[in-house]
Short mmCIF file of C-alpha atoms in Angstrom, two decimals:
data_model
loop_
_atom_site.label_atom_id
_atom_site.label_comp_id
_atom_site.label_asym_id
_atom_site.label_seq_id
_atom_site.Cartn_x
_atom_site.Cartn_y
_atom_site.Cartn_z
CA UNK A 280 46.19 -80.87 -46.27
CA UNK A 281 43.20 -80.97 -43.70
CA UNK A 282 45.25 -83.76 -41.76
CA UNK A 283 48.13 -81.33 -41.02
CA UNK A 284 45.89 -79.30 -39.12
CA UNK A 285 43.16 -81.07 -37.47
CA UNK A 286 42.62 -85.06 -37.15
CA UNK A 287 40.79 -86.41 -40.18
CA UNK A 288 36.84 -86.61 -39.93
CA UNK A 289 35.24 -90.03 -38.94
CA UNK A 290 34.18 -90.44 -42.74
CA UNK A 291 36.46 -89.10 -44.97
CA UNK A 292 34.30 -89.78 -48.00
CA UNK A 293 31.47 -88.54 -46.85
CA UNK A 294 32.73 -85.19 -45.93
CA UNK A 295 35.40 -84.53 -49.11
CA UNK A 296 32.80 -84.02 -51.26
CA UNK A 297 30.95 -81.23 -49.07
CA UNK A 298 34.69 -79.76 -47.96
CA UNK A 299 35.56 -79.39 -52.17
CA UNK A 300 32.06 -77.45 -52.74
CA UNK A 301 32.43 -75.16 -49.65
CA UNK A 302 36.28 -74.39 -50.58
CA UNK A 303 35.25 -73.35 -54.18
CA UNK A 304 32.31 -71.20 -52.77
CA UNK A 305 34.49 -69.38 -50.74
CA UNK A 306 37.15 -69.19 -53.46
CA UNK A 307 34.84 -67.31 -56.00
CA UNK A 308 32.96 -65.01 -53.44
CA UNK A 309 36.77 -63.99 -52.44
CA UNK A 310 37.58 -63.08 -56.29
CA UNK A 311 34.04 -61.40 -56.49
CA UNK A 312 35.16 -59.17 -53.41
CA UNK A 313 38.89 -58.02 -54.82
CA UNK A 314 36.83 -57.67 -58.75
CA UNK A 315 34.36 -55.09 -56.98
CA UNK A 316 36.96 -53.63 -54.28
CA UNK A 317 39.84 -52.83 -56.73
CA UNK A 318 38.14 -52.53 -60.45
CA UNK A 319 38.65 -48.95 -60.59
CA UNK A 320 41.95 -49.01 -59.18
CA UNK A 321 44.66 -47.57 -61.16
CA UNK A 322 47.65 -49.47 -62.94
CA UNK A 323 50.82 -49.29 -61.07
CA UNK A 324 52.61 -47.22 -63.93
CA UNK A 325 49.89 -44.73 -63.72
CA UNK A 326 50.00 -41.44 -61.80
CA UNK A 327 47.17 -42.47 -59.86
CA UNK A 328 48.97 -45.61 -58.74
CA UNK A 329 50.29 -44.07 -54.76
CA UNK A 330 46.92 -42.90 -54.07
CA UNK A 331 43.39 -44.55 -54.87
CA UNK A 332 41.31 -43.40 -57.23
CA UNK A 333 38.58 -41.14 -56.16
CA UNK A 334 35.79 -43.12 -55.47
CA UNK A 335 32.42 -43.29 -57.51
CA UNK A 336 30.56 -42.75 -54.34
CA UNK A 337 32.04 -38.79 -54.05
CA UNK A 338 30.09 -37.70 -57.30
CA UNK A 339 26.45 -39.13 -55.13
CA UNK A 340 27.67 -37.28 -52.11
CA UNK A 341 28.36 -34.12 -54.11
CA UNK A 342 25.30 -34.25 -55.56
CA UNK A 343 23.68 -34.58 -51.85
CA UNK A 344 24.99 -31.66 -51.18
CA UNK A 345 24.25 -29.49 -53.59
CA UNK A 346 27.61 -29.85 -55.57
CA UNK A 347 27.67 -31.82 -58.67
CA UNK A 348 30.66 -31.33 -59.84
CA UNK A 349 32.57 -32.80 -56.74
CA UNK A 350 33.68 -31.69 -53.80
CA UNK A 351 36.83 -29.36 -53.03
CA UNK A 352 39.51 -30.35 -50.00
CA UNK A 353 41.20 -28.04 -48.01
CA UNK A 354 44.19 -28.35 -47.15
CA UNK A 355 45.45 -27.88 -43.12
CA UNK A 356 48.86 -26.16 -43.45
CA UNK A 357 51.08 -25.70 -41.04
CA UNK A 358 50.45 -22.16 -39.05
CA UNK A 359 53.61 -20.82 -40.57
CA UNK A 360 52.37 -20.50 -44.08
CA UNK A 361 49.58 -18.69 -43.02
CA UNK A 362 48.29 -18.31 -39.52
CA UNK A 363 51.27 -17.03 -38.47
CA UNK A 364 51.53 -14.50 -41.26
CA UNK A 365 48.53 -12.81 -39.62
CA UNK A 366 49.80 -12.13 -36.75
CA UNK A 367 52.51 -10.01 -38.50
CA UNK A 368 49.50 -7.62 -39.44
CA UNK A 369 51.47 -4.72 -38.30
CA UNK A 370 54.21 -5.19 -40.40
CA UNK A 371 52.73 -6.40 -43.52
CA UNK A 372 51.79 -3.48 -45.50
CA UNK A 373 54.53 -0.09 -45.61
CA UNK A 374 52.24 2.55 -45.50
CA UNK A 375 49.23 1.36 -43.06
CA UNK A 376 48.55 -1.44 -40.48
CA UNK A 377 46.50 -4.17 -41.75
CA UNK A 378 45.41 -5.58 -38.25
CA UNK A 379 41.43 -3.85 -38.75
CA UNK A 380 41.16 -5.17 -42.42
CA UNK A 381 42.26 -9.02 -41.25
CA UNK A 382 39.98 -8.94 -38.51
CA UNK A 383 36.96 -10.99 -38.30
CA UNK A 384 38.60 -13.49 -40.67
CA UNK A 385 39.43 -11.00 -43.39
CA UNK A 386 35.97 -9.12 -43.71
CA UNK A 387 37.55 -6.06 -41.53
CA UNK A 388 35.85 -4.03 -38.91
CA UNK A 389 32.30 -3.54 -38.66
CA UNK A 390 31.07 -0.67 -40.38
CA UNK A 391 29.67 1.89 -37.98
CA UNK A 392 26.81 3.07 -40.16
CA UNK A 393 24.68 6.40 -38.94
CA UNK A 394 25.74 9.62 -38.75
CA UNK A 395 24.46 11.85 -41.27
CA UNK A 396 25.29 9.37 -43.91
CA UNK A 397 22.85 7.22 -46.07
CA UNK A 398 24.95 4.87 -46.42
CA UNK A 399 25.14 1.92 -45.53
CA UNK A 400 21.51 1.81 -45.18
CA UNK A 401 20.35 1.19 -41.65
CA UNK A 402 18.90 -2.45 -42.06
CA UNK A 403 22.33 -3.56 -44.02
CA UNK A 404 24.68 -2.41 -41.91
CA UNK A 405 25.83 -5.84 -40.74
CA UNK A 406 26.52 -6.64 -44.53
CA UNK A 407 29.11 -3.51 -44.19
CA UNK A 408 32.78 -4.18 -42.97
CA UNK A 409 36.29 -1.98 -43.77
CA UNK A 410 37.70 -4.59 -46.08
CA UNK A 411 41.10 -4.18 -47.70
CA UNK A 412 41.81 -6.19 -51.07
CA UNK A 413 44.84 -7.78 -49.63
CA UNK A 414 43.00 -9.76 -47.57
CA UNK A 415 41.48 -12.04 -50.11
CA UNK A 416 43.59 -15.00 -49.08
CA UNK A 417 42.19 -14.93 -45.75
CA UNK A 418 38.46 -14.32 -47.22
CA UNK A 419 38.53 -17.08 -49.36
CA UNK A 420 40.01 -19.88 -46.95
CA UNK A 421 37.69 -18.78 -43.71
CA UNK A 422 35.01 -19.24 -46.72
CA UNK A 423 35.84 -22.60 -48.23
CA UNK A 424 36.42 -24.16 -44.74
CA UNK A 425 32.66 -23.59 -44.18
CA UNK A 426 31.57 -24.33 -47.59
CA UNK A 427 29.06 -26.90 -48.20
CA UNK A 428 31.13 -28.50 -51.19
CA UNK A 429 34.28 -29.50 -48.43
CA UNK A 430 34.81 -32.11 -47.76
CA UNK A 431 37.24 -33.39 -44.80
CA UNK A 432 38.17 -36.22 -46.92
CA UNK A 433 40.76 -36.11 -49.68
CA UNK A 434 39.88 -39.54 -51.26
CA UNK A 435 36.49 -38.13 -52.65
CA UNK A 436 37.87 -34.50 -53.08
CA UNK A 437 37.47 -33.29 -56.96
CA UNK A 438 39.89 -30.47 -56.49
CA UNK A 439 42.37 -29.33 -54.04
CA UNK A 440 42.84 -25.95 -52.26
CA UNK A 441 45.95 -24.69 -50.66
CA UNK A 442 45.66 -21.94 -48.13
CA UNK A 443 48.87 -20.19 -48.42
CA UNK A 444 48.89 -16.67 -47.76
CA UNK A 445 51.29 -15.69 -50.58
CA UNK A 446 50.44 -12.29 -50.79
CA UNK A 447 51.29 -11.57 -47.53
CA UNK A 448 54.35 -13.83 -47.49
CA UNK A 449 55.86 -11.98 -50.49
CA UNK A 450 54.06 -8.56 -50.23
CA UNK A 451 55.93 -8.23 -46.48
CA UNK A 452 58.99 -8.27 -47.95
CA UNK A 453 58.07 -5.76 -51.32
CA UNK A 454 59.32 -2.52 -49.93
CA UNK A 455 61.88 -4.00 -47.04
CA UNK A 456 64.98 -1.46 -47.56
CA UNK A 457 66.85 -5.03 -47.06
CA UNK A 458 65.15 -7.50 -48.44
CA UNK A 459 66.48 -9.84 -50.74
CA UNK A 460 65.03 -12.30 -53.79
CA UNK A 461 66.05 -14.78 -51.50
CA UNK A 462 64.04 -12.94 -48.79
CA UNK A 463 60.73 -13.06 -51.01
CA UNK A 464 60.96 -16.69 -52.13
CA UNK A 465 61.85 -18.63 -49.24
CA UNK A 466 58.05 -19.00 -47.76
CA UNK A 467 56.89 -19.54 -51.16
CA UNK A 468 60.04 -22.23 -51.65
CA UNK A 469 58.96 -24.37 -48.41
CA UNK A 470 55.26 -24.37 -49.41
CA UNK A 471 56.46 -26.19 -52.33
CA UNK A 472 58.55 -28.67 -50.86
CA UNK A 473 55.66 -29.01 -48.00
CA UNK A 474 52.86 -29.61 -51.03
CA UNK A 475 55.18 -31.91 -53.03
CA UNK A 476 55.35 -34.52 -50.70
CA UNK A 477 51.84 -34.55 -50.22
CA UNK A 478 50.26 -38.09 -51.94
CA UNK A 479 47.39 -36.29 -53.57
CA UNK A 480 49.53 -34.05 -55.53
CA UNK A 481 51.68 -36.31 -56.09
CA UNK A 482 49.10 -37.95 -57.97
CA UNK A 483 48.10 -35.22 -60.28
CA UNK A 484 51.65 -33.24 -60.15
CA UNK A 485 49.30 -30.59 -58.93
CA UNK A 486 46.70 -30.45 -61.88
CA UNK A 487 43.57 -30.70 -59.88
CA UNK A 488 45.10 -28.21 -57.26
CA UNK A 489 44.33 -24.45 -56.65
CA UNK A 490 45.21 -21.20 -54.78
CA UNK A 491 44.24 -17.80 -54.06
CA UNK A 492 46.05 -14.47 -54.47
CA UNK A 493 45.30 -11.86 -52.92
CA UNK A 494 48.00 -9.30 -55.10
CA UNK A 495 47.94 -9.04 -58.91
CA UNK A 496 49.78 -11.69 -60.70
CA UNK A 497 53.16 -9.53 -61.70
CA UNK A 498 53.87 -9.10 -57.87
CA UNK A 499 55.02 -13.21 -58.28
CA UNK A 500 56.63 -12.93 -61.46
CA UNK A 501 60.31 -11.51 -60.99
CA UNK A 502 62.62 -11.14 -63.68
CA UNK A 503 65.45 -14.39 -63.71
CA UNK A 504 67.25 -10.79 -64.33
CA UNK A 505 66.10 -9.46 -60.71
CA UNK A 506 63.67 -6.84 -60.02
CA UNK A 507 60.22 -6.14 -58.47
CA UNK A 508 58.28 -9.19 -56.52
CA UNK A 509 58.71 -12.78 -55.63
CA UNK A 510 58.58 -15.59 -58.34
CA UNK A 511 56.31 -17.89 -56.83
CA UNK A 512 54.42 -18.55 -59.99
CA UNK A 513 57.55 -19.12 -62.10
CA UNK A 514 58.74 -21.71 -60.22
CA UNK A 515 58.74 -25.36 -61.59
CA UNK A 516 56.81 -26.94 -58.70
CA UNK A 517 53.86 -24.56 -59.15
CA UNK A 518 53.39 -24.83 -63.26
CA UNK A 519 50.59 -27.13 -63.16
CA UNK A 520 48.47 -25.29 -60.54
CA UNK A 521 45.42 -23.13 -60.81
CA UNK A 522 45.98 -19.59 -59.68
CA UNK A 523 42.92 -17.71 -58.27
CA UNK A 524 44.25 -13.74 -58.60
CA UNK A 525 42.96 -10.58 -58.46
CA UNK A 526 44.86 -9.65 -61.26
CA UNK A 527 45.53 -12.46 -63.91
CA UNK A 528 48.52 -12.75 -66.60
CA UNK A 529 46.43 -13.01 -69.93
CA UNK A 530 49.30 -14.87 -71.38
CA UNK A 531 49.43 -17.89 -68.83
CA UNK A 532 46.23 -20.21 -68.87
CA UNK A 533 47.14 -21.37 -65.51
CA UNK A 534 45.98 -18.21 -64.35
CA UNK A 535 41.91 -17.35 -63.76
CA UNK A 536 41.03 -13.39 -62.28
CA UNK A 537 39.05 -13.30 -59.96
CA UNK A 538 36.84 -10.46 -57.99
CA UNK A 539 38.76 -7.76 -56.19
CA UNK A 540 37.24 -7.72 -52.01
CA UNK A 541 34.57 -5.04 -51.62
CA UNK A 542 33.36 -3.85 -48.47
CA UNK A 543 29.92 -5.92 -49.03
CA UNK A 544 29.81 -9.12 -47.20
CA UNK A 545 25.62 -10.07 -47.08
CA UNK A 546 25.03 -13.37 -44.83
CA UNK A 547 21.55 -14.39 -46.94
CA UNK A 548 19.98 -13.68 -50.31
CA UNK A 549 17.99 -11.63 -48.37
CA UNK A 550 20.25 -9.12 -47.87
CA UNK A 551 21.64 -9.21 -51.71
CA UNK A 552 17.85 -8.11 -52.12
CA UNK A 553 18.00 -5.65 -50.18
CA UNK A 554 20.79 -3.73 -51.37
CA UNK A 555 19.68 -4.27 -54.86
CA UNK A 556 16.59 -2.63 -54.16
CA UNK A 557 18.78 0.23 -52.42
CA UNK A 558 21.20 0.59 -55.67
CA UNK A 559 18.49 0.45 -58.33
CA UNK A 560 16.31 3.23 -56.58
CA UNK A 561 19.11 5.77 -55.81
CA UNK A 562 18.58 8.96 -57.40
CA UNK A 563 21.85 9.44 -59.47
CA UNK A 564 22.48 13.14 -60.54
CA UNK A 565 25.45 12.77 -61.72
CA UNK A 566 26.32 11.39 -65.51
CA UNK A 567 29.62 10.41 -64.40
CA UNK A 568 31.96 9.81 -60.95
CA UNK A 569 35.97 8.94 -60.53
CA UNK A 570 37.92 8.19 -57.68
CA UNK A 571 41.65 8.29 -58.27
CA UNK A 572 44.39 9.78 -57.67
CA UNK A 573 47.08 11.67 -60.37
CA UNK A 574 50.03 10.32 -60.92
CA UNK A 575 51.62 13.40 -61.49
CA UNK A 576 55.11 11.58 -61.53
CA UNK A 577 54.23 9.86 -65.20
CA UNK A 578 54.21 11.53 -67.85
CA UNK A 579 50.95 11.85 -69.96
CA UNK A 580 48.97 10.54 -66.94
CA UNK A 581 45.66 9.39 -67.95
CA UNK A 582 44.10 9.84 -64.40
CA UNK A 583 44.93 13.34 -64.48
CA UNK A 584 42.85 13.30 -67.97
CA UNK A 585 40.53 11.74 -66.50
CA UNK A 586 40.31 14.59 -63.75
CA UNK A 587 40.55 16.82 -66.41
CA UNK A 588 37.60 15.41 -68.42
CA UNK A 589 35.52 15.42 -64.55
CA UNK A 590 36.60 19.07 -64.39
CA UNK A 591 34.89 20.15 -68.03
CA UNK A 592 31.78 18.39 -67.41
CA UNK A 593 30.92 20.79 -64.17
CA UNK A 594 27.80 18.74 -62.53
CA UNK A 595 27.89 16.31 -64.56
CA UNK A 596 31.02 14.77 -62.68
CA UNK A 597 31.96 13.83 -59.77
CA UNK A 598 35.13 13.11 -58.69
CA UNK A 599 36.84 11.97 -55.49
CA UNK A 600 40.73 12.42 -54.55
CA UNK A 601 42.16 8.98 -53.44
CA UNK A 602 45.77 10.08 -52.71
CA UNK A 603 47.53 8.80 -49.43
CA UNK A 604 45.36 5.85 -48.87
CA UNK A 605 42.07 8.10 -48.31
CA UNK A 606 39.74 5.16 -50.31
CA UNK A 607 41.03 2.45 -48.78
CA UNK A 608 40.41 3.70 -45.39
CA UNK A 609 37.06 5.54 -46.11
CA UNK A 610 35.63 3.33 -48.37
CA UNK A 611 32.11 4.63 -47.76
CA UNK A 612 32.98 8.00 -49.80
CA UNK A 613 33.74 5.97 -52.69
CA UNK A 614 30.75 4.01 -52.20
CA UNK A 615 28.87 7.03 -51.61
CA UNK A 616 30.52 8.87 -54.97
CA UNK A 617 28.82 5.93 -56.89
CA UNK A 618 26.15 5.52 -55.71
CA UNK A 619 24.84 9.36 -57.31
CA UNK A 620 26.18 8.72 -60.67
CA UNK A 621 24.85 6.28 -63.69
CA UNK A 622 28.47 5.51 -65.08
CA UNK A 623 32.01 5.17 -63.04
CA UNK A 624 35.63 6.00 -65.03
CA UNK A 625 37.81 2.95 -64.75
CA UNK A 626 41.36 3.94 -66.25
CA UNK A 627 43.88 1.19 -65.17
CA UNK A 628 45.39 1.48 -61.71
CA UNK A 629 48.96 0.98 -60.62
CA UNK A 630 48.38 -2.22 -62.87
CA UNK A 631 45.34 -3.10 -65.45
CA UNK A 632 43.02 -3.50 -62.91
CA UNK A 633 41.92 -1.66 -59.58
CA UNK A 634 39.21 -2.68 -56.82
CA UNK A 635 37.34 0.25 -57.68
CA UNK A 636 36.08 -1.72 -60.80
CA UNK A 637 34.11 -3.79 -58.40
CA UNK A 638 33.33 -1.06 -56.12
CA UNK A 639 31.94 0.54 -59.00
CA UNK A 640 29.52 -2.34 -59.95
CA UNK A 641 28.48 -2.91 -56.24
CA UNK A 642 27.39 0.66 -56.52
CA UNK A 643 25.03 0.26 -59.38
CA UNK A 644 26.95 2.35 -61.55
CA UNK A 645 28.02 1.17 -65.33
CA UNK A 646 31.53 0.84 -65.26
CA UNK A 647 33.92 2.92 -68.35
CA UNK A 648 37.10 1.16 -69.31
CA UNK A 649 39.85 2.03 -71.25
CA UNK A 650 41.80 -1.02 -71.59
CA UNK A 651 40.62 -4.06 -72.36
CA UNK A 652 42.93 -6.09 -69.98
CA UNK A 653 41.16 -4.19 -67.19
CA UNK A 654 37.78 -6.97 -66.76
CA UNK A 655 37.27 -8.39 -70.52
CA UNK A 656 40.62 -10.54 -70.47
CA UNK A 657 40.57 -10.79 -66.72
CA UNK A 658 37.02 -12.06 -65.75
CA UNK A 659 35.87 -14.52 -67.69
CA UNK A 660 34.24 -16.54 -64.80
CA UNK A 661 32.24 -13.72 -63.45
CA UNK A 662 31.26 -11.29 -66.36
CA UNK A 663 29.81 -11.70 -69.72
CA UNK A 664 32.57 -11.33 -72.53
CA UNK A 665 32.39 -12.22 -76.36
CA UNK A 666 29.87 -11.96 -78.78
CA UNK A 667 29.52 -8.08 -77.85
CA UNK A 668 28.32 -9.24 -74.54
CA UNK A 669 30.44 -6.80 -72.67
CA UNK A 670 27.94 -3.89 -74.17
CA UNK A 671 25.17 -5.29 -71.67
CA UNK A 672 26.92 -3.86 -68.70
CA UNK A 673 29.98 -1.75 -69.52
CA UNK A 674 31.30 0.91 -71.83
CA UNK A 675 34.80 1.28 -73.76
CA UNK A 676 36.20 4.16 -74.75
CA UNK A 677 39.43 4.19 -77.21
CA UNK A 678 42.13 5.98 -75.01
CA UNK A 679 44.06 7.18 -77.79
CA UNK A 680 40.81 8.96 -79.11
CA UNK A 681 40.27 10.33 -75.98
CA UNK A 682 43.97 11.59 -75.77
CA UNK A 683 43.84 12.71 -79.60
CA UNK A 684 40.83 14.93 -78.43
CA UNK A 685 38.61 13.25 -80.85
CA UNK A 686 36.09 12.08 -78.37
CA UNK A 687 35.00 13.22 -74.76
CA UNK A 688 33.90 11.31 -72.21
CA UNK A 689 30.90 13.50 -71.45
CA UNK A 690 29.96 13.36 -75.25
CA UNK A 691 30.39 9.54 -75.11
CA UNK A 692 28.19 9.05 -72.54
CA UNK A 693 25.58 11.22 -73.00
CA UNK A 694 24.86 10.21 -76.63
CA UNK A 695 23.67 6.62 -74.85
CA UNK A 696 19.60 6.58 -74.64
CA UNK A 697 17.89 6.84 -71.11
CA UNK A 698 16.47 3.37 -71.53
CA UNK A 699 19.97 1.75 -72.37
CA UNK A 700 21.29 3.27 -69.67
CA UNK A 701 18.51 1.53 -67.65
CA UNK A 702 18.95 -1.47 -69.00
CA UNK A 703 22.96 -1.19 -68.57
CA UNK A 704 22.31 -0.38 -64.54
CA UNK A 705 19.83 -3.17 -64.51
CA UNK A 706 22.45 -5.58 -66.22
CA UNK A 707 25.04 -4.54 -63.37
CA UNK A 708 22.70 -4.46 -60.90
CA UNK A 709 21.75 -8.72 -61.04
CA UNK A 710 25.96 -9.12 -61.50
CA UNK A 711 26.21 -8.04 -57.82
CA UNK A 712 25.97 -11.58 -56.19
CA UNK A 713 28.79 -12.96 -57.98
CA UNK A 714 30.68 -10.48 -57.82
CA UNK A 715 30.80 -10.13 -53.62
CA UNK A 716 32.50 -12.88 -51.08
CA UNK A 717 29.46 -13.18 -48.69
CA UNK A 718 29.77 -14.19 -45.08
CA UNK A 719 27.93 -16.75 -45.08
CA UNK A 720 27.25 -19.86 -43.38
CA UNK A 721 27.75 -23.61 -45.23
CA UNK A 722 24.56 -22.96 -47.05
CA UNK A 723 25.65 -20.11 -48.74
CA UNK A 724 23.24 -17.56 -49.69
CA UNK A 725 20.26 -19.49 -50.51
CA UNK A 726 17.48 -18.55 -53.32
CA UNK A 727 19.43 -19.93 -55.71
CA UNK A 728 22.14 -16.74 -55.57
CA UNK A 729 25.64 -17.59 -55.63
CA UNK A 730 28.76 -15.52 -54.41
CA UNK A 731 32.16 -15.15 -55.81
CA UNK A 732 33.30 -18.02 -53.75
CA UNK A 733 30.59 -20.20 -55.06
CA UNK A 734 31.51 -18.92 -59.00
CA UNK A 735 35.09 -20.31 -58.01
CA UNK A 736 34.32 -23.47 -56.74
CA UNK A 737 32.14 -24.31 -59.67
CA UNK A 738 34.99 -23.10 -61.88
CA UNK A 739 37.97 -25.19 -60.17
CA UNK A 740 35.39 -28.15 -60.40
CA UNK A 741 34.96 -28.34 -63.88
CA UNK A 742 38.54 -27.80 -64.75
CA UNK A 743 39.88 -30.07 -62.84
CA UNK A 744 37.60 -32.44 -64.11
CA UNK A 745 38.72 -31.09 -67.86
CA UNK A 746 42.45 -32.04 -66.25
CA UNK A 747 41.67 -35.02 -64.86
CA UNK A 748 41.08 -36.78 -68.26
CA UNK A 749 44.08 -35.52 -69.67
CA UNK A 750 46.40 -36.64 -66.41
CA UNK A 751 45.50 -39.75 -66.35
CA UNK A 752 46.54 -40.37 -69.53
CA UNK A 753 50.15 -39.49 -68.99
#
């Protein structure tokens, strides 16, 4: 074959021999090259066969980073799924503009601090901002874009992130006099058909994917019959996806709850310190605090109990009046309101859960539940539950005994010893990292704390790697 390309060499003989050895050298360092290029790569009948493997080398580089279980991609959407959305901050919400809380990617306003107020405390008042809980799916994206574990390449990425803005897609449309079902889907529809073309979930069918909500599950779950919401999370295209949500479905294992927004956003450890110091040393004269509003509408409310309870107890109680949006846009009285009592009344809000539950906790205060679906079967990533652990930092009372008149609230919590209370209010009291989205920078907090954000990256991580094994098999 040589002679077809180049005249043959002066001594043929010689040279054959020498031509035969080099040809076979090269022919086995080629295989050696495809054997260690392509020995991981997936089968073509696999689901991994349009997109390569993630390579070995991700799980070093996670590790360099800090992040051992893998690192987390994010997504660039186009504007319109959620960039745009914010600049429809005036129209977004029915009853108040949300243009202070998205500012300063999500955190709010700066709070203003002095006055005759305590609080925030002078040296913290950059940790402060007026943060609304709708904003979580801005807080959480402006986080993970700056988050050490990113990673700007989807080929080592363990999990996936998608930064739609869902709750404000859908939660525009909520109390629209003319909306339609169609009106409340149709963002949520072209995310879908945007994300299923993308190669890396095509890989999975979405299984190592993940979003944030920032509205409680049921505002995506409308009735095939019609009704209230959007149903985003009932369609096909999103079944196999991880829901971060504020308020979780305890029925669906696709869904994981996640921490409400405070108004707390510390930039170091430092200030987590700080404010610890502040809560623990607060003098607290009051046994017990709620902020609420009646719902004088429903029959047998249980806030107005609740009130009514607050009422009998005299000093004991304290109890702030939340109606036409008065907590949401002073948050400092309800921080204030907790901060001078040892135990906060959580009854269950417009759903199971409310923001004050957090608010609560931030405060120092040991929060009171009354339904069970309110943190235990919501928050399984960020507080103790099982094996009575729950009794570390909360307290349950049975409703029905409480509406039967068999038990009081005062009576409840005043029969708890001084030194479990202490060690309750300790308990909630080291929660408080976890439990805040901080603001800040790609090496998070630092002395070893981590924030909300950081308890939901560690969570996706190992279930997706959980998924992975069973994907890959199909």
């Amino acid at each position: 074959m040589a002679a077809m390309y180049r005249p043959d060499p002066a001594n043929p003989a010689a040279r054959r021999p020498r031509l035969v050895v080099f040809l076979l050298v090269a022919f086995f360092a080629l295989q050696l090259l495809v054997f260690l290029a392509f020995r991981g790569a997936p089968s073509p009948s696999s689901p991994d066969a349009a997109v390569d493997r993630v390579p070995v080398s991700a799980r070093r580089d996670g590790e360099d980073s800090g992040c051992v279980g893998g690192l987390v991609y994010v997504y660039d959407l186009p504007p319109v799924f959620n960039e745009d959305l914010l600049a429809l901050c005036e129209v977004l919400a029915p009853m108040y503009s949300l243009c202070p809380y998205l500012a300063n990617d999500g955190l709010g306003f700066p709070a203003k601090g002095g006055n005759q107020s305590e609080f925030p405390p002078a040296e913290l008042v950059g940790s402060w901002y007026s943060s609304d809980q709708f904003a979580l799916e801005h807080i959480v994206h402006r986080r993970l874009l700056s988050h050490r574990c990113r990673t700007t390449d989807p080929a080592r990425a363990t999990a996936f992130f998608v930064p739609f803005y869902a709750g404000l897609a859908v939660g525009r449309h909520l109390w629209a006099t003319n909306a339609t079902d169609a009106d409340r889907d149709r963002d949520c529809l072209a995310l879908l058909s945007w994300l299923h073309a993308q190669p890396y979930y095509k890989r999975s069918n979405g299984w190592d994917h993940f979003i944030a909500l920032g509205r409680i599950t049921w505002d995506f779950r409308r009735s095939p019959d019609g009704g209230w919401g959007g149903s985003f999370l009932l369609m096909p295209g999103l079944a196999n996806t991880t829901r971060l949500v504020i308020e979780r479905d305890p029925w669906d294992a696709m869904d994981v709850g996640i921490p409400y927004p405070t108004s707390f956003h510390p930039r170091t450890a430092a200030d987590v310190r700080a404010w610890q110091r502040y809560a623990s040393s607060r003098s607290r004269p009051k046994l017990f605090a709620f902020a609420g509003a009646p719902r004088s509408a429903i029959k047998g409310d249980f806030r107005g109990l609740l009130l009514e309870e607050c009422q009998a107890a005299g000093d004991a109680c304290g109890a702030l009046d939340c109606g036409e949006g008065r907590c949401i846009k002073q948050n400092e009285l309800v921080m204030e309101l907790f901060l001078g009592a040892r135990f906060c009344l959580q009854p269950r809000g417009d759903s199971f859960t409310r923001r004050s539950l957090f608010d609560c906790m931030v405060g120092g205060a040991v929060p009171v539940l009354f339904w069970r679906r309110s943190a235990y079967r919501q928050y399984g990533w960020y507080v103790p539950v099982g094996n009575s652990q729950e009794e570390e930092w909360s307290v349950f009372i049975d409703r029905d005994e409480l509406r039967a008149g068999n038990v009081t609230v005062r009576g409840v919590l005043a029969a708890i010893p001084e030194a479990k209370v202490r060690e309750m209010r300790n308990r909630v009291v080291e929660m408080i990292p976890k439990l805040v989205y901080s603001a800040a920078d790609k090496e998070g907090l630092g002395d070893g704390l981590k924030d909300a954000v950081d308890v939901m990256i560690d969570g996706m991580l190992r279930r997706a790697a959980e998924q992975r094994r069973s994907w890959r098999k199909v």
